[in-house]
Amino acid sequence: MDSIQWYKQTVGTDTVNGVATKSGVPQGSLYRRLEKRSLTPELVVPIARAYGKDVLKALATTGLITERDISRNPRLAALRDATDQELIAELWRRLQDGTATSDYDKPLTDFDSERPPFEVYGDTPEQTERKAAKHNPGDAL
């Protein structure tokens, strides 16, 4: 992927002015580089940060670094080399001390307040479903 393809994929339908404003890059510089069909590292880094994209991958599209350079990143290498148990232990530690991002401590779905969780009954989820169906027959699965 070249820098222009990366740019289009990253910013979607945002205008040049919108991208410049959001990322803090000079609009004129961005426009000129888009016309030349080649973005510089000085432009892709703030754009990547503004849009929550991987800065290293953005730099690779400019040719400043390669995918091989990225794969040599010691942090990524350590993650790849870690066992499943080590990864889970680290995630658990972050959840316990509150350093994990808040996106991962929310329910995946909305809670149905009309039906108590199975822990209330002390039963398995299947037993809870059967008991709940007796109270609300229309809700049975």
PDB file of C-alpha atoms in Angstrom:
ATOM      1  CA  MET A   1       0.000   0.000   0.000  1.00  0.00           C
ATOM      2  CA  ASP A   2       1.354   3.424  -0.859  1.00  0.00           C
ATOM      3  CA  SER A   3       0.862   6.595   1.182  1.00  0.00           C
ATOM      4  CA  ILE A   4      -2.074   7.812  -0.924  1.00  0.00           C
ATOM      5  CA  GLN A   5      -3.967   4.526  -0.580  1.00  0.00           C
ATOM      6  CA  TRP A   6      -3.265   4.603   3.162  1.00  0.00           C
ATOM      7  CA  TYR A   7      -4.509   8.205   3.347  1.00  0.00           C
ATOM      8  CA  LYS A   8      -7.779   7.429   1.543  1.00  0.00           C
ATOM      9  CA  GLN A   9      -8.389   4.356   3.684  1.00  0.00           C
ATOM     10  CA  THR A  10      -7.588   6.276   6.872  1.00  0.00           C
ATOM     11  CA  VAL A  11      -9.573   9.483   6.369  1.00  0.00           C
ATOM     12  CA  GLY A  12     -12.501   8.085   4.409  1.00  0.00           C
ATOM     13  CA  THR A  13     -14.689  10.906   3.128  1.00  0.00           C
ATOM     14  CA  ASP A  14     -13.126  13.677   5.225  1.00  0.00           C
ATOM     15  CA  THR A  15     -12.079  16.740   3.249  1.00  0.00           C
ATOM     16  CA  VAL A  16      -8.476  17.926   3.019  1.00  0.00           C
ATOM     17  CA  ASN A  17      -9.423  20.870   5.235  1.00  0.00           C
ATOM     18  CA  GLY A  18     -11.068  18.537   7.756  1.00  0.00           C
ATOM     19  CA  VAL A  19      -8.041  16.232   7.837  1.00  0.00           C
ATOM     20  CA  ALA A  20      -5.670  19.183   8.232  1.00  0.00           C
ATOM     21  CA  THR A  21      -7.735  20.624  11.062  1.00  0.00           C
ATOM     22  CA  LYS A  22      -8.137  17.306  12.856  1.00  0.00           C
ATOM     23  CA  SER A  23      -4.455  16.380  12.585  1.00  0.00           C
ATOM     24  CA  GLY A  24      -2.910  19.830  12.934  1.00  0.00           C
ATOM     25  CA  VAL A  25      -0.975  19.687   9.655  1.00  0.00           C
ATOM     26  CA  PRO A  26      -0.818  22.677   7.288  1.00  0.00           C
ATOM     27  CA  GLN A  27      -3.644  22.418   4.764  1.00  0.00           C
ATOM     28  CA  GLY A  28      -1.489  23.755   1.918  1.00  0.00           C
ATOM     29  CA  SER A  29       1.258  21.203   2.541  1.00  0.00           C
ATOM     30  CA  LEU A  30      -1.229  18.361   2.671  1.00  0.00           C
ATOM     31  CA  TYR A  31      -2.949  19.502  -0.518  1.00  0.00           C
ATOM     32  CA  ARG A  32       0.373  19.842  -2.408  1.00  0.00           C
ATOM     33  CA  ARG A  33       1.562  16.380  -1.331  1.00  0.00           C
ATOM     34  CA  LEU A  34      -1.769  14.849  -2.328  1.00  0.00           C
ATOM     35  CA  GLU A  35      -1.412  16.491  -5.744  1.00  0.00           C
ATOM     36  CA  LYS A  36       2.090  14.969  -6.031  1.00  0.00           C
ATOM     37  CA  ARG A  37       0.561  11.617  -4.954  1.00  0.00           C
ATOM     38  CA  SER A  38       3.136  11.082  -2.199  1.00  0.00           C
ATOM     39  CA  LEU A  39       2.816  11.968   1.477  1.00  0.00           C
ATOM     40  CA  THR A  40       5.809  12.650   3.708  1.00  0.00           C
ATOM     41  CA  PRO A  41       6.487  11.174   7.144  1.00  0.00           C
ATOM     42  CA  GLU A  42       5.878  14.645   8.621  1.00  0.00           C
ATOM     43  CA  LEU A  43       2.309  14.459   7.338  1.00  0.00           C
ATOM     44  CA  VAL A  44       1.373  10.819   7.897  1.00  0.00           C
ATOM     45  CA  VAL A  45       2.440  10.693  11.547  1.00  0.00           C
ATOM     46  CA  PRO A  46       0.035  13.378  12.834  1.00  0.00           C
ATOM     47  CA  ILE A  47      -2.725  12.082  10.555  1.00  0.00           C
ATOM     48  CA  ALA A  48      -2.244   8.542  11.863  1.00  0.00           C
ATOM     49  CA  ARG A  49      -2.361   9.795  15.447  1.00  0.00           C
ATOM     50  CA  ALA A  50      -5.463  11.915  14.809  1.00  0.00           C
ATOM     51  CA  TYR A  51      -7.305   8.966  13.277  1.00  0.00           C
ATOM     52  CA  GLY A  52      -6.098   6.363  15.781  1.00  0.00           C
ATOM     53  CA  LYS A  53      -4.013   4.448  13.249  1.00  0.00           C
ATOM     54  CA  ASP A  54      -0.685   2.674  13.674  1.00  0.00           C
ATOM     55  CA  VAL A  55       2.062   5.268  13.197  1.00  0.00           C
ATOM     56  CA  LEU A  56       4.647   2.662  12.221  1.00  0.00           C
ATOM     57  CA  LYS A  57       2.448   1.288   9.451  1.00  0.00           C
ATOM     58  CA  ALA A  58       1.825   4.845   8.252  1.00  0.00           C
ATOM     59  CA  LEU A  59       5.575   5.463   8.103  1.00  0.00           C
ATOM     60  CA  ALA A  60       6.020   2.257   6.130  1.00  0.00           C
ATOM     61  CA  THR A  61       3.705   3.626   3.417  1.00  0.00           C
ATOM     62  CA  THR A  62       6.094   6.547   2.928  1.00  0.00           C
ATOM     63  CA  GLY A  63       9.113   4.273   2.556  1.00  0.00           C
ATOM     64  CA  LEU A  64      10.856   5.705   5.621  1.00  0.00           C
ATOM     65  CA  ILE A  65      10.727   2.305   7.313  1.00  0.00           C
ATOM     66  CA  THR A  66       9.834  -1.168   6.089  1.00  0.00           C
ATOM     67  CA  GLU A  67       7.452  -3.852   7.300  1.00  0.00           C
ATOM     68  CA  ARG A  68      10.568  -5.750   8.349  1.00  0.00           C
ATOM     69  CA  ASP A  69      11.576  -2.825  10.576  1.00  0.00           C
ATOM     70  CA  ILE A  70       8.164  -2.998  12.205  1.00  0.00           C
ATOM     71  CA  SER A  71       8.420  -6.724  12.815  1.00  0.00           C
ATOM     72  CA  ARG A  72      11.708  -6.148  14.629  1.00  0.00           C
ATOM     73  CA  ASN A  73       9.941  -4.030  17.236  1.00  0.00           C
ATOM     74  CA  PRO A  74      10.972  -5.609  20.564  1.00  0.00           C
ATOM     75  CA  ARG A  75       7.565  -5.010  22.105  1.00  0.00           C
ATOM     76  CA  LEU A  76       5.802  -6.896  19.308  1.00  0.00           C
ATOM     77  CA  ALA A  77       8.407  -9.643  19.409  1.00  0.00           C
ATOM     78  CA  ALA A  78       7.864 -10.042  23.152  1.00  0.00           C
ATOM     79  CA  LEU A  79       4.112 -10.338  22.631  1.00  0.00           C
ATOM     80  CA  ARG A  80       4.576 -12.954  19.934  1.00  0.00           C
ATOM     81  CA  ASP A  81       6.979 -14.925  22.114  1.00  0.00           C
ATOM     82  CA  ALA A  82       4.782 -14.804  25.232  1.00  0.00           C
ATOM     83  CA  THR A  83       2.830 -17.924  26.117  1.00  0.00           C
ATOM     84  CA  ASP A  84      -0.959 -17.819  26.294  1.00  0.00           C
ATOM     85  CA  GLN A  85      -0.681 -18.108  30.072  1.00  0.00           C
ATOM     86  CA  GLU A  86       1.673 -15.089  30.237  1.00  0.00           C
ATOM     87  CA  LEU A  87      -0.651 -13.012  28.059  1.00  0.00           C
ATOM     88  CA  ILE A  88      -3.686 -13.910  30.153  1.00  0.00           C
ATOM     89  CA  ALA A  89      -1.813 -13.179  33.390  1.00  0.00           C
ATOM     90  CA  GLU A  90      -0.875  -9.716  32.108  1.00  0.00           C
ATOM     91  CA  LEU A  91      -4.419  -8.971  30.972  1.00  0.00           C
ATOM     92  CA  TRP A  92      -5.749 -10.103  34.351  1.00  0.00           C
ATOM     93  CA  ARG A  93      -3.221  -7.891  36.151  1.00  0.00           C
ATOM     94  CA  ARG A  94      -4.330  -4.871  34.105  1.00  0.00           C
ATOM     95  CA  LEU A  95      -7.989  -5.566  34.757  1.00  0.00           C
ATOM     96  CA  GLN A  96      -7.330  -5.916  38.483  1.00  0.00           C
ATOM     97  CA  ASP A  97      -5.306  -2.717  38.876  1.00  0.00           C
ATOM     98  CA  GLY A  98      -7.455  -0.668  36.522  1.00  0.00           C
ATOM     99  CA  THR A  99      -4.861  -0.020  33.819  1.00  0.00           C
ATOM    100  CA  ALA A 100      -6.798  -1.897  31.131  1.00  0.00           C
ATOM    101  CA  THR A 101      -8.728   0.305  28.723  1.00  0.00           C
ATOM    102  CA  SER A 102     -12.334   0.818  29.722  1.00  0.00           C
ATOM    103  CA  ASP A 103     -13.655  -0.587  26.432  1.00  0.00           C
ATOM    104  CA  TYR A 104     -13.057  -4.100  27.724  1.00  0.00           C
ATOM    105  CA  ASP A 105     -14.816  -3.893  31.058  1.00  0.00           C
ATOM    106  CA  LYS A 106     -18.305  -3.291  29.671  1.00  0.00           C
ATOM    107  CA  PRO A 107     -20.918  -5.935  28.836  1.00  0.00           C
ATOM    108  CA  LEU A 108     -20.993  -7.131  25.244  1.00  0.00           C
ATOM    109  CA  THR A 109     -24.777  -6.774  25.145  1.00  0.00           C
ATOM    110  CA  ASP A 110     -27.404  -4.782  26.982  1.00  0.00           C
ATOM    111  CA  PHE A 111     -28.567  -6.371  30.225  1.00  0.00           C
ATOM    112  CA  ASP A 112     -32.179  -7.562  30.264  1.00  0.00           C
ATOM    113  CA  SER A 113     -33.396  -6.127  33.561  1.00  0.00           C
ATOM    114  CA  GLU A 114     -36.664  -8.082  33.350  1.00  0.00           C
ATOM    115  CA  ARG A 115     -34.864 -11.395  33.790  1.00  0.00           C
ATOM    116  CA  PRO A 116     -32.473 -11.969  36.677  1.00  0.00           C
ATOM    117  CA  PRO A 117     -29.065 -13.482  35.985  1.00  0.00           C
ATOM    118  CA  PHE A 118     -28.734 -17.213  36.588  1.00  0.00           C
ATOM    119  CA  GLU A 119     -26.656 -16.602  39.727  1.00  0.00           C
ATOM    120  CA  VAL A 120     -29.851 -15.453  41.477  1.00  0.00           C
ATOM    121  CA  TYR A 121     -31.300 -18.932  41.152  1.00  0.00           C
ATOM    122  CA  GLY A 122     -28.016 -20.734  41.779  1.00  0.00           C
ATOM    123  CA  ASP A 123     -28.664 -22.788  38.651  1.00  0.00           C
ATOM    124  CA  THR A 124     -27.041 -23.273  35.285  1.00  0.00           C
ATOM    125  CA  PRO A 125     -28.040 -20.892  32.466  1.00  0.00           C
ATOM    126  CA  GLU A 126     -30.235 -23.642  30.956  1.00  0.00           C
ATOM    127  CA  GLN A 127     -32.087 -24.190  34.231  1.00  0.00           C
ATOM    128  CA  THR A 128     -32.535 -20.450  34.577  1.00  0.00           C
ATOM    129  CA  GLU A 129     -34.019 -20.277  31.066  1.00  0.00           C
ATOM    130  CA  ARG A 130     -36.564 -22.961  31.944  1.00  0.00           C
ATOM    131  CA  LYS A 131     -37.549 -21.188  35.175  1.00  0.00           C
ATOM    132  CA  ALA A 132     -37.755 -17.827  33.439  1.00  0.00           C
ATOM    133  CA  ALA A 133     -39.934 -19.359  30.703  1.00  0.00           C
ATOM    134  CA  LYS A 134     -42.408 -20.494  33.377  1.00  0.00           C
ATOM    135  CA  HIS A 135     -42.716 -16.869  34.540  1.00  0.00           C
ATOM    136  CA  ASN A 136     -42.691 -15.355  31.033  1.00  0.00           C
ATOM    137  CA  PRO A 137     -43.618 -18.103  28.534  1.00  0.00           C
ATOM    138  CA  GLY A 138     -43.218 -15.751  25.569  1.00  0.00           C
ATOM    139  CA  ASP A 139     -39.520 -15.288  26.375  1.00  0.00           C
ATOM    140  CA  ALA A 140     -38.537 -18.962  26.118  1.00  0.00           C
ATOM    141  CA  LEU A 141     -35.786 -19.701  23.636  1.00  0.00           C
TER     142      LEU A 141
END
